[in-house]
Short mmCIF file of C-alpha atoms and ligand atoms in Angstrom, two decimals:
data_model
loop_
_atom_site.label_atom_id
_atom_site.label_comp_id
_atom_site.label_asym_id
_atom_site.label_seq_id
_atom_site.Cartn_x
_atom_site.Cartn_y
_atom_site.Cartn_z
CA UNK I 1 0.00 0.00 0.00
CA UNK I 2 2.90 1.98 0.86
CA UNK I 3 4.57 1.46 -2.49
CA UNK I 4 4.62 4.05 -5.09
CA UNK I 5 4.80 2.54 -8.60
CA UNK I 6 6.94 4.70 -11.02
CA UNK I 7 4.73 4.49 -14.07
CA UNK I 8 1.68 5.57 -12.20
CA UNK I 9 2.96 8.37 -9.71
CA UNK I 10 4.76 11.85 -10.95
CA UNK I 11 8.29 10.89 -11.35
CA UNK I 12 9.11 13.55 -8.39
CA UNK I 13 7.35 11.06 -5.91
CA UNK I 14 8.62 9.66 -2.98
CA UNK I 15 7.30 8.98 0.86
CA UNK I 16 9.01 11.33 3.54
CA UNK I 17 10.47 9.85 6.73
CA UNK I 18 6.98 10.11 8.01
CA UNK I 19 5.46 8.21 5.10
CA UNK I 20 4.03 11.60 3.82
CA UNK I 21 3.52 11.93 0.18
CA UNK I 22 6.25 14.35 -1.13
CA UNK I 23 5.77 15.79 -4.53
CA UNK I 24 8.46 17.78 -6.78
CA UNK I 25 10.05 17.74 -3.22
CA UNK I 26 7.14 19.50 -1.58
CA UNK I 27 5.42 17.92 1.64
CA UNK I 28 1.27 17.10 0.71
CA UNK I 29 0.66 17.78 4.44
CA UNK I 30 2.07 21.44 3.69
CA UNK I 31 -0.32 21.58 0.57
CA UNK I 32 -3.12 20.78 1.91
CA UNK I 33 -2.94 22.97 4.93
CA UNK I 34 -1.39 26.18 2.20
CA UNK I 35 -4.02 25.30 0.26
CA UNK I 36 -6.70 23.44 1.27
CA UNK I 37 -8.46 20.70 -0.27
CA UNK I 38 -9.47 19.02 -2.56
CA UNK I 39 -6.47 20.26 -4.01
CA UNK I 40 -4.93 19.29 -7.89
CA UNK I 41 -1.43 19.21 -7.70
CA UNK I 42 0.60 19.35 -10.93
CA UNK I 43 4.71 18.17 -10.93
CA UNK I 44 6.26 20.85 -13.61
CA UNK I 45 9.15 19.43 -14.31
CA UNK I 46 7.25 16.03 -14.88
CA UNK I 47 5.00 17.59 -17.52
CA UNK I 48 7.62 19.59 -18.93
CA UNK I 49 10.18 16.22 -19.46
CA UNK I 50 6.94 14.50 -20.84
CA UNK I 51 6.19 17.02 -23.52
CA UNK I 52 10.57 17.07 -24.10
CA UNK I 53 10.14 13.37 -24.70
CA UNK I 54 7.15 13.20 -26.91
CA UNK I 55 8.89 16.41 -29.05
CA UNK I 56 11.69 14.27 -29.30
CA UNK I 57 10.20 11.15 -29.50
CA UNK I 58 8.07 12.08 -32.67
CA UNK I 59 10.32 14.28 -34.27
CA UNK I 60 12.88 11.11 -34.47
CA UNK I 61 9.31 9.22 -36.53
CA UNK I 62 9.26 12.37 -39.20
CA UNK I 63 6.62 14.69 -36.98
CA UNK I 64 7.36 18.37 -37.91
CA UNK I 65 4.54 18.98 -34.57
CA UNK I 66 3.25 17.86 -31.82
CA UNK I 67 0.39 19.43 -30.37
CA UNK I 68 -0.71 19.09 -27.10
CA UNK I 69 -4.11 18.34 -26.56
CA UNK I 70 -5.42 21.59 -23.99
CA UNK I 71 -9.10 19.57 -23.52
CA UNK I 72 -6.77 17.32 -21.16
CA UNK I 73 -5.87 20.27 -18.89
CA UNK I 74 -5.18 23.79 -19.54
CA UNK I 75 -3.76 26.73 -18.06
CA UNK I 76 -1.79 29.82 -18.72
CA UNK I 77 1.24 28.09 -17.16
CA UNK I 78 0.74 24.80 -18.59
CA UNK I 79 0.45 26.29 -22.29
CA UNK I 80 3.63 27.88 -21.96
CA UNK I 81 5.41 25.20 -20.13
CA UNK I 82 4.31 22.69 -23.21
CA UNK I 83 5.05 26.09 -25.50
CA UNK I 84 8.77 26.12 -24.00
CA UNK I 85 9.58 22.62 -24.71
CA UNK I 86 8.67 22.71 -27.96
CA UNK I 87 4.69 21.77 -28.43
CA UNK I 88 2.12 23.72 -30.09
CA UNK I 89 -1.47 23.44 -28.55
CA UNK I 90 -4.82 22.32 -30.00
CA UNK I 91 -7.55 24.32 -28.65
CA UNK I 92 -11.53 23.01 -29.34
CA UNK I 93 -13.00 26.12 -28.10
CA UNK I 94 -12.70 29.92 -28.36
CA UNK I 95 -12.02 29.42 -24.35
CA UNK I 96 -9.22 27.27 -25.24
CA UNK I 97 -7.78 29.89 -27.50
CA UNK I 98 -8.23 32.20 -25.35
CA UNK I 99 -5.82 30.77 -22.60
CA UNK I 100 -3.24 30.30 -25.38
CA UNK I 101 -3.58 33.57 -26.59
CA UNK I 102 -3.01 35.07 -23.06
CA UNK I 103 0.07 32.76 -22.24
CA UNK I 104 1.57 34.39 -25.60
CA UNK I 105 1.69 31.29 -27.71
CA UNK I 106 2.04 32.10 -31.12
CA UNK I 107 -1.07 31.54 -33.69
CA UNK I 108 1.38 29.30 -35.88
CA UNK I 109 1.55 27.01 -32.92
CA UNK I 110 -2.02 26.59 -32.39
CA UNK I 111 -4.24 23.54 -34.06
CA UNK I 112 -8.08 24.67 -34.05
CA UNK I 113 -10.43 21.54 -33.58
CA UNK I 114 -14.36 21.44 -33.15
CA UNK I 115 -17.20 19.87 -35.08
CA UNK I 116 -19.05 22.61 -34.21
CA UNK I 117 -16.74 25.94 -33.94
CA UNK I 118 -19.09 29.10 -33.94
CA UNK I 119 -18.62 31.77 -36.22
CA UNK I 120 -17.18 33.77 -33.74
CA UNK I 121 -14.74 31.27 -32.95
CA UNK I 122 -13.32 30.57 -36.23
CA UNK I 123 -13.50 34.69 -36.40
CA UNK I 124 -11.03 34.76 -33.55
CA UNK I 125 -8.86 31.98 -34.61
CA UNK I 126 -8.12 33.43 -38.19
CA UNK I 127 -7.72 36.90 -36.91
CA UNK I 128 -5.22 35.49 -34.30
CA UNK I 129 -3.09 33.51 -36.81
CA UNK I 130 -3.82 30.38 -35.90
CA UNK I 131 -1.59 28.28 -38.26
CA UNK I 132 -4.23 25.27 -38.76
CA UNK I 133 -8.30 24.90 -38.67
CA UNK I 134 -9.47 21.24 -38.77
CA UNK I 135 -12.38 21.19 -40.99
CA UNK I 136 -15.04 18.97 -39.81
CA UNK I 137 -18.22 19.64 -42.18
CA UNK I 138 -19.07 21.14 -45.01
CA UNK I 139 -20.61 23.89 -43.49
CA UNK I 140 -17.31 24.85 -42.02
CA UNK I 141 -15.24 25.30 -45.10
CA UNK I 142 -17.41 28.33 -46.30
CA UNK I 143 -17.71 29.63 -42.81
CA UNK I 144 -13.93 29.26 -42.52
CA UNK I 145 -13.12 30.93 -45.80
CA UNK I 146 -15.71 33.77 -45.15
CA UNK I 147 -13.98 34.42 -42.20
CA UNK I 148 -10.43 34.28 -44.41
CA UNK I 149 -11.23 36.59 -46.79
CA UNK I 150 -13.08 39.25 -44.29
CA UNK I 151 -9.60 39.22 -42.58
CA UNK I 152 -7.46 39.30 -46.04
CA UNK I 153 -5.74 35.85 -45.04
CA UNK I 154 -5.46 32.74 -46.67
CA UNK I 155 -6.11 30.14 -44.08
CA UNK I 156 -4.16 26.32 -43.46
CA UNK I 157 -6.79 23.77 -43.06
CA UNK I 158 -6.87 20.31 -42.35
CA UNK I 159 -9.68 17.65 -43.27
CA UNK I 160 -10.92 15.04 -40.52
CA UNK I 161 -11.61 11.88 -41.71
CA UNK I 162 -12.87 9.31 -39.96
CA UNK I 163 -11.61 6.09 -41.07
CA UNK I 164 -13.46 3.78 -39.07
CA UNK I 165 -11.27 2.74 -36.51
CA UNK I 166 -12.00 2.37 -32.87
CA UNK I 167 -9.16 2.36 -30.73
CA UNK I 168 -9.37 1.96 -26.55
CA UNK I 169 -6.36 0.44 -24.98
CA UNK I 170 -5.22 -2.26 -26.47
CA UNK I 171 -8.44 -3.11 -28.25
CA UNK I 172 -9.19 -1.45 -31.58
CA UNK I 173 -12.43 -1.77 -33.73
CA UNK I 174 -11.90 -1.45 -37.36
CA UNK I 175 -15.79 -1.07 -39.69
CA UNK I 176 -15.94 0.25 -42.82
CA UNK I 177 -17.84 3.55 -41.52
CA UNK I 178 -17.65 5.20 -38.22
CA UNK I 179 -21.29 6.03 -37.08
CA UNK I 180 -20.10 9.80 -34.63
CA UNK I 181 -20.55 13.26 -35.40
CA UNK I 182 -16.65 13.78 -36.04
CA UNK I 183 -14.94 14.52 -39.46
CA UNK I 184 -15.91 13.46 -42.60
CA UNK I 185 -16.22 9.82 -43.56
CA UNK I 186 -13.01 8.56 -45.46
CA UNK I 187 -14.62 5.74 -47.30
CA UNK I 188 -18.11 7.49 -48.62
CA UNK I 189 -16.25 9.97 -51.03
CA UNK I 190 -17.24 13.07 -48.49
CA UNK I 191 -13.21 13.69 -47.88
CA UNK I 192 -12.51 14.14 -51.78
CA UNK I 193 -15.35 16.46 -51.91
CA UNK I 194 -14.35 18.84 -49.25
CA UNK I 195 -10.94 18.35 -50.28
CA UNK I 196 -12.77 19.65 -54.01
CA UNK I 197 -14.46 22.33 -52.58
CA UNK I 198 -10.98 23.90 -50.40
CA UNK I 199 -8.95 23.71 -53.67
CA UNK I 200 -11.77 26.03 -55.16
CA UNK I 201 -11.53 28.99 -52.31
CA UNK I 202 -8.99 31.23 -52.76
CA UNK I 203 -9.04 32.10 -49.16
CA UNK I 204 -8.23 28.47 -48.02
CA UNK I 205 -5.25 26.60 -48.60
CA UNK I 206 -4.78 22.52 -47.84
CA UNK I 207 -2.05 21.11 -45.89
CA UNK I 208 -3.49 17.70 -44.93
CA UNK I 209 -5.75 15.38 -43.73
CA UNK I 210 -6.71 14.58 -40.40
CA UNK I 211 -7.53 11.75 -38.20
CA UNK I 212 -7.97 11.07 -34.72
CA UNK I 213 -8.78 7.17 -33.61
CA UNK I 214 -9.52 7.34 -30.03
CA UNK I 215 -7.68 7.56 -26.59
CA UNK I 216 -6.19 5.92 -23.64
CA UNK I 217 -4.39 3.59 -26.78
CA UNK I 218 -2.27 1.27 -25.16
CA UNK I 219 -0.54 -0.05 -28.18
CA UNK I 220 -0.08 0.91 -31.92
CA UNK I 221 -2.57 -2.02 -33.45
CA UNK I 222 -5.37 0.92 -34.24
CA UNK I 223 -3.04 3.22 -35.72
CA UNK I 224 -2.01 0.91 -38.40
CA UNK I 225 -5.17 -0.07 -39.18
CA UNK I 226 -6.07 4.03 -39.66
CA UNK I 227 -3.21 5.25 -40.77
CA UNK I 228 -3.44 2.46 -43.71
CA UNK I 229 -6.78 4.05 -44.35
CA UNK I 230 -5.74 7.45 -44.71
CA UNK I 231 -3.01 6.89 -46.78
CA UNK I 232 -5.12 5.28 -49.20
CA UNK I 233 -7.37 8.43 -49.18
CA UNK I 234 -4.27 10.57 -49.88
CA UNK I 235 -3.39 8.51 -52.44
CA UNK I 236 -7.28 8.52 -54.26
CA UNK I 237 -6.84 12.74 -53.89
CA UNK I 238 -3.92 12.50 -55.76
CA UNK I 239 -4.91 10.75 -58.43
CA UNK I 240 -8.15 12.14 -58.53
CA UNK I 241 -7.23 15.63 -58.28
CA UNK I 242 -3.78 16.28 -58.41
CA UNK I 243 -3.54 17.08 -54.99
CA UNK I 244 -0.82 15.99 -52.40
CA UNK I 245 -1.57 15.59 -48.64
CA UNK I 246 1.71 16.69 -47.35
CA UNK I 247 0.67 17.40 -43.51
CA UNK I 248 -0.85 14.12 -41.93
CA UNK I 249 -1.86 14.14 -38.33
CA UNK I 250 -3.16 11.15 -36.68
CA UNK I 251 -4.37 12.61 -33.52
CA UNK I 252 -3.86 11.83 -29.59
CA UNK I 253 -5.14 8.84 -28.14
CA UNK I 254 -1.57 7.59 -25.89
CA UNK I 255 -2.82 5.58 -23.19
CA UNK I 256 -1.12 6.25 -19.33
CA UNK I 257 -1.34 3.89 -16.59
CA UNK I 258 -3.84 4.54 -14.20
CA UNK I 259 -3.58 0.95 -12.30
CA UNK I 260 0.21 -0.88 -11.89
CA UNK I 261 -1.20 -3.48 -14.33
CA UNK I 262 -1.89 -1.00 -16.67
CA UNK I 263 1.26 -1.75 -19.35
CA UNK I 264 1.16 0.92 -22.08
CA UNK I 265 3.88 1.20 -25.08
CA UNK I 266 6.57 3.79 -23.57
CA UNK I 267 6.64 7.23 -25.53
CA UNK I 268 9.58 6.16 -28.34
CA UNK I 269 8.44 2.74 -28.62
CA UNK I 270 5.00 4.29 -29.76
CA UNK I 271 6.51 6.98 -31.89
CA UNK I 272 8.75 4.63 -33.87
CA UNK I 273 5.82 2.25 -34.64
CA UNK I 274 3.69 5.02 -35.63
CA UNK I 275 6.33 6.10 -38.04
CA UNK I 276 7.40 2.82 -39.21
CA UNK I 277 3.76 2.20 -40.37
CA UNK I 278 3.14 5.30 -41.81
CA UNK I 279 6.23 4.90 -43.95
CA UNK I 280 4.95 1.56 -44.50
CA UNK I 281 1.86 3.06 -45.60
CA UNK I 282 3.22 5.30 -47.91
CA UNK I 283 5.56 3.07 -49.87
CA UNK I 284 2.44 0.40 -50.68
CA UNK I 285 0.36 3.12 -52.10
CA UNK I 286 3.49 4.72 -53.82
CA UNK I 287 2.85 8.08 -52.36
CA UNK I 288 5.37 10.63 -50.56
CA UNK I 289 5.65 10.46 -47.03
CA UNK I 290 3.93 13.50 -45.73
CA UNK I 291 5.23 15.18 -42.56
CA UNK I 292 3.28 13.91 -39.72
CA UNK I 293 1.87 15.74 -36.80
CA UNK I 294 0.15 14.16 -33.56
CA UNK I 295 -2.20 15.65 -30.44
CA UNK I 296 -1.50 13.92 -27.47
CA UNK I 297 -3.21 15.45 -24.26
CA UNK I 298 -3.64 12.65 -21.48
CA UNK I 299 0.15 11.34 -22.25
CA UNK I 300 1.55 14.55 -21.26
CA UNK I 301 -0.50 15.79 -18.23
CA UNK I 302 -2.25 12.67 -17.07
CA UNK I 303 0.86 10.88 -14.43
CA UNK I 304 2.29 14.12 -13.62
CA UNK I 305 -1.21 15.20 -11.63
CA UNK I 306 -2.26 14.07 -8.46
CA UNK I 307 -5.57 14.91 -6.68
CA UNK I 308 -5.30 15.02 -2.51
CA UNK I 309 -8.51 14.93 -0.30
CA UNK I 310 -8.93 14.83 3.17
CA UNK I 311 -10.92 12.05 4.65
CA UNK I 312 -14.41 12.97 6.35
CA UNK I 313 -16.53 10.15 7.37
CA UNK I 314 -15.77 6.38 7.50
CA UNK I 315 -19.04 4.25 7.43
CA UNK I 316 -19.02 0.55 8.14
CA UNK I 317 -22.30 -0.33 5.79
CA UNK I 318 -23.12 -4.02 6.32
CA UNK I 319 -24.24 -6.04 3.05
CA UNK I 320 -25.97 -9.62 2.49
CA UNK I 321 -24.35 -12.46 3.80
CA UNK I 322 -22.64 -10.89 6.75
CA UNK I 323 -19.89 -8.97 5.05
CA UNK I 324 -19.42 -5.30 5.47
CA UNK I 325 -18.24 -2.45 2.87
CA UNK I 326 -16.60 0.51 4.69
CA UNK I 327 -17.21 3.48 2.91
CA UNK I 328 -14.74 6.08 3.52
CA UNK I 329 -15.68 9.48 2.23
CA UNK I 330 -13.47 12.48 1.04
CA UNK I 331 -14.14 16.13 0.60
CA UNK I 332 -14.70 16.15 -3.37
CA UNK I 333 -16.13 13.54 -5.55
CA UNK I 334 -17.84 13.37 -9.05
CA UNK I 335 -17.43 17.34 -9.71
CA UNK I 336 -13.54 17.34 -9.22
CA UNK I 337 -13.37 13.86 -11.32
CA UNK I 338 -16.47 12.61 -13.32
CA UNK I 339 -14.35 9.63 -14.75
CA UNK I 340 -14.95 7.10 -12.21
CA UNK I 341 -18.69 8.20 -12.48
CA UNK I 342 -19.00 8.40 -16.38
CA UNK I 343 -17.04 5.53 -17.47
CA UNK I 344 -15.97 3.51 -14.98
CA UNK I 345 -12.54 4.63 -14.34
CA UNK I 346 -10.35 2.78 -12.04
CA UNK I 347 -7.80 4.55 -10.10
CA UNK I 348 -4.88 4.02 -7.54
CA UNK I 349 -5.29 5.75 -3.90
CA UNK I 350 -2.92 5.92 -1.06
CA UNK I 351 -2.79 7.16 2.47
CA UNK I 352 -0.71 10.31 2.20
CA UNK I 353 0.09 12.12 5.18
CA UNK I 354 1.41 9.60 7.96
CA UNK I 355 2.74 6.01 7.75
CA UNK I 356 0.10 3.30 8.94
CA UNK I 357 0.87 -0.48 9.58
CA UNK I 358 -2.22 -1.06 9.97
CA UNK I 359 -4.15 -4.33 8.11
CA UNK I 360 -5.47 -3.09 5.04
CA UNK I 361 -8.68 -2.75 4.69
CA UNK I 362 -11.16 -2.92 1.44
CA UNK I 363 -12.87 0.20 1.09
CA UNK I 364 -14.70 2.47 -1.45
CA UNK I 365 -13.70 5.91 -1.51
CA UNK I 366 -16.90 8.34 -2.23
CA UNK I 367 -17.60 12.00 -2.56
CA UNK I 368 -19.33 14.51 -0.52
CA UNK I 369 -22.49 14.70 -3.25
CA UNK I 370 -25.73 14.17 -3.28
CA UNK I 371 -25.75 10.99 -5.79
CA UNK I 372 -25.15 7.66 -4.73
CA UNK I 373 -22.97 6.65 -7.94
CA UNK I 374 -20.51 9.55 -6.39
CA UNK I 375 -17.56 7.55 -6.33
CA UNK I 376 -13.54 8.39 -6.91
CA UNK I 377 -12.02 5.14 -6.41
CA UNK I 378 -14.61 1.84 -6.24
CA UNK I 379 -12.62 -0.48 -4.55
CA UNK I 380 -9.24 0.63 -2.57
CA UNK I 381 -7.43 -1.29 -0.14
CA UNK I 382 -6.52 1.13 2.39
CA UNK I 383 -5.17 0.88 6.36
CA UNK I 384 -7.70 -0.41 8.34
CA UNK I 385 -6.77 2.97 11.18
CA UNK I 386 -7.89 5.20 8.90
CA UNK I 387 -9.17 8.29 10.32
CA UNK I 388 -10.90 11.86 9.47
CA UNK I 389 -8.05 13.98 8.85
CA UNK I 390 -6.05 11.81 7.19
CA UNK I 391 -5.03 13.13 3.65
CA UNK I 392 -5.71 10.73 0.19
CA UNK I 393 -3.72 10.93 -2.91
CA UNK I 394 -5.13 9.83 -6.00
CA UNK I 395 -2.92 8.90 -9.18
CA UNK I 396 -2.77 10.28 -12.50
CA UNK I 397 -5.75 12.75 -12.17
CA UNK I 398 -3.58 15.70 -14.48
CA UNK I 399 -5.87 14.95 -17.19
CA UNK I 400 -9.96 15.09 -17.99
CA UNK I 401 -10.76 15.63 -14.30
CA UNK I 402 -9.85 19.53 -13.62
CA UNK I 403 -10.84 20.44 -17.25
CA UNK I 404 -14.28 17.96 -16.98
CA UNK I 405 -14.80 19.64 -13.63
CA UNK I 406 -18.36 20.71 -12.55
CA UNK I 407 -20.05 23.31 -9.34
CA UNK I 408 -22.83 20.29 -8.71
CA UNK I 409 -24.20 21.08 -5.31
CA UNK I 410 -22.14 24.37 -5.60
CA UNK I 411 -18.80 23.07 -4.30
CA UNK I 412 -16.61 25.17 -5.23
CA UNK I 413 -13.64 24.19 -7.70
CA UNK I 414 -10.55 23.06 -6.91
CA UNK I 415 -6.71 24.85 -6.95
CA UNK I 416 -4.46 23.83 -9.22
CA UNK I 417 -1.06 23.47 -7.44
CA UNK I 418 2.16 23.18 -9.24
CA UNK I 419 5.37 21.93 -7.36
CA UNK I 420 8.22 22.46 -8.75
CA UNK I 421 12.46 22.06 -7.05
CA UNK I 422 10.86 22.17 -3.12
CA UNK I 423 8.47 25.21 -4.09
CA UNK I 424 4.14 25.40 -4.72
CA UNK I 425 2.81 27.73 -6.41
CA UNK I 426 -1.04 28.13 -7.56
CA UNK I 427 -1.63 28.17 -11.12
CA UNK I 428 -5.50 28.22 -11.10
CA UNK I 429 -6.94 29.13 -7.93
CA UNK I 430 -9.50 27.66 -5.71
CA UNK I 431 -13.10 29.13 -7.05
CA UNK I 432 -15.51 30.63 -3.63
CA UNK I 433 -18.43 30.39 -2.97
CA UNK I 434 -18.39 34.24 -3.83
CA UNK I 435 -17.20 33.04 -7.73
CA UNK I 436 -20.28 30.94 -7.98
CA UNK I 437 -23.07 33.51 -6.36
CA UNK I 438 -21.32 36.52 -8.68
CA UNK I 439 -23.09 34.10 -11.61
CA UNK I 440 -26.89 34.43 -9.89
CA UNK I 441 -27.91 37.65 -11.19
CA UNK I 442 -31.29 37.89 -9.99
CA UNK I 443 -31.93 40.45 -8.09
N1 LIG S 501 -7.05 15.07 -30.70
C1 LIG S 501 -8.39 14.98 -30.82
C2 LIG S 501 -9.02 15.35 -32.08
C3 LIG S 501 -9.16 14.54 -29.75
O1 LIG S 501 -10.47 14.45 -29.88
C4 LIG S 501 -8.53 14.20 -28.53
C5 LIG S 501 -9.30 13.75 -27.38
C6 LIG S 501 -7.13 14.32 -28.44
C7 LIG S 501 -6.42 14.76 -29.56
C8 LIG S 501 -6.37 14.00 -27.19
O2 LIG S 501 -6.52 12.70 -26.77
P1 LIG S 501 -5.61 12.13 -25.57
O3 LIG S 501 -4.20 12.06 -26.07
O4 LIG S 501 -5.76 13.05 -24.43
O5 LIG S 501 -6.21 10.79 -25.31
N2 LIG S 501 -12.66 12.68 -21.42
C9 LIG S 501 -12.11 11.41 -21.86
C10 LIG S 501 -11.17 11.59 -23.01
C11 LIG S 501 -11.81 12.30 -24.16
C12 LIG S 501 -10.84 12.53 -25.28
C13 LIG S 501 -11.44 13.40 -26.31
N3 LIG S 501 -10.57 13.70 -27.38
C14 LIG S 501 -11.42 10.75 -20.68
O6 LIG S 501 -11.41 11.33 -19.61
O7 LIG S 501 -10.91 9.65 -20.79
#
């Protein structure tokens, strides 16, 4: 219980003499008490060496970018850490923009995503300089080139296709359509006609093709399946039309490891697959290899992000046949991390602020709301002396549970801690009451 693995922990972790939880070299009994919780604490130099490895790691399999994927988590101080080491960002919202825009990252290193981007978004991201709209309907071409030629710019764009490829973990589902409201389908002859359509608007230039298969992928089995796919498509546009696809991007969609079993391909063993089957690809359908281009979001901010509560109650509930389920219940829940709640998410959760050798003890670790499937980590073995007081850490929350956040019963959001060399320092800070009654403007 004590244990901390090293592929599911930030790779600052390490127990104090107490057994307290010390991240980027910073005590989690000081944070909580600085801070207050529940509190999201994110290790810097963890994300920052993440986003250094996948830069690396991709560039080495012919990738000219790597975005990182803000919808994960996003901050000014996390765009321009990723910024620094070399990333650009893919915002899927004017909001996301707009925290890239404030942390100064230039347009050229911003990726625009949405199958449903406003007017008013697409507005802002051409005026800003965004270097590359994914188109993701019909609609949005002549939207997007209205918004082109109103600014006198010629914009990049990329098509999403969707090739019909599943991926999720180490399973992958391959059809011949994909039946979501993403992209356009790559087998029904909808890609060539956008790709038709861009080639006609002056105010639109093509760079590529798009294509994003699904996330926490645990190996590279879906990829080659898609990226087969796509090829083939950029092959049918250039005979067809003369065109070449010479930007591919193939999306986000590296898995973490939530669990110790959880086994997912390491960063460069990933990349060089990737790029060995695009090359692959490419020399079966006797095209050029395009320059490649990826969005990870979860592989870069998911391990380095750790969520602490403080333990409230501990119920002993007694169940058929005798045996008893002790319910031990923290100070957050389902609107600091929906996962569990949404799709079943399993997570690792260990006593943080003291040492215990105490018998473990099978618990389930709930939330403070109103909703019985409120539940952050379903079954946990835990010491059996737990106590109010005591501080949780839960693994690999950096991604999808700040940025899915929610005010249900008006709790209040979280802070955003990041630790860094010995030193905290809030990068988002805890919302008030006060935040949340500033919104009721009835009178
Ligand atoms: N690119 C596109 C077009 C995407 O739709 C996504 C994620 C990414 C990149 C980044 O994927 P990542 O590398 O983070 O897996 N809320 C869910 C995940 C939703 C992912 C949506 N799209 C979760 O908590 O598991």
């Amino acid at each position: 219980m004590r244990e901390l693995a090293s592929h599911v922990w930030p790779r600052g972790a390490e127990r104090g003499g107490a057994g307290e939880l010390m991240l980027g070299g910073v005590d989690v009994r000081d944070l909580a008490q600085e801070f207050g919780t529940p509190l999201f604490v994110l290790d810097e130099a963890d994300v920052r060496s993440r986003a250094r490895a996948f830069r690396d790691a991709y560039a080495d399999a012919g990738a000219s970018w790597v975005f990182y994927a803000a919808k994960a988590f996003l901050s000014v101080a996390v765009a321009r850490w990723v910024h620094e080491e070399g990333l650009g960002i893919d915002v899927a919202s004017g909001g996301e923009l707009a925290v890239a825009m404030r942390a100064g990252v230039p347009g050229e290193a911003l990726l625009m995503h949405g199958n449903n981007k406003s007017m008013a978004e697409v507005q802002m991201a051409v005026e800003y300089g965004v270097g590359r709209i994914v188109i993701d309907s019909f609609e949005e071409i002549a939207r997007v080139a209205e918004a082109a030629a109103q600014a006198g710019v010629v914009q990049q764009v990329l098509v999403r296709a969707t090739v019909g490829v599943e991926a999720h973990t180490h399973e992958y589902i391959a059809t011949a359509h994909e039946d979501q409201k993403f992209g356009l389908s790559a087998s029904g002859g909808a890609v060539e006609e956008a790709v038709r359509r861009i080639a006609k608007l002056p105010s639109l230039t093509l760079v590529g093709l798009h294509s994003h298969i699904g996330s926490q992928i645990f190996d590279a089995a879906g990829f080659e399946v898609a990226a087969a796919r796509v090829v083939a498509l950029a092959q049918r546009i250039y005979d067809e039309q003369g065109i070449e696809i010479e930007e591919l991007n193939l999306g986000g969609g590296m898995g973490i490891a939530y669990l110790d079993s959880d086994d997912p391909l390491d960063v460069q063993e990933m990349a060089g697959q990737i790029g060995d089957i695009v090359a692959k690809a490419c020399a079966e359908y006797g095209i050029t290899a395009p320059r490649l281009a990826f969005e990870p979001g979860r592989a870069i901010v998911g391990p380095a992000g750790v969520t602490l509560y403080e333990v409230g109650t501990i119920k002993p509930v007694e169940l058929d046949h005798g045996q008893v389920r002790t319910y031990v219940s923290v100070d957050g829940g389902m609107s600091d991390n929906i996962r569990t709640a949404l799709y079943g998410a399993d997570y690792t959760i260990t006593l943080a602020s003291r040492v215990s050798e105490a018998e473990p003890m099978l618990c389930r670790v709930v939330g403070k709301h109103c909703e019985s499937g409120d539940v952050v980590v379903r079954d946990a073995w835990l010491p059996g002396d737990l106590a109010p007081g005591d501080l949780l850490a839960v693994a690999a929350t950096g991604a999808y549970c700040r940025s899915m956040a929610s005010n249900y019963n008006y709790l209040p959001r979280p802070a955003v801690v990041a630790v860094a060399d010995g030193g905290a320092r809030e990068i988002v800070r805890r919302e008030t009451v006060e935040d949340l009654l500033g919104l009721d403007v009835a009178t």
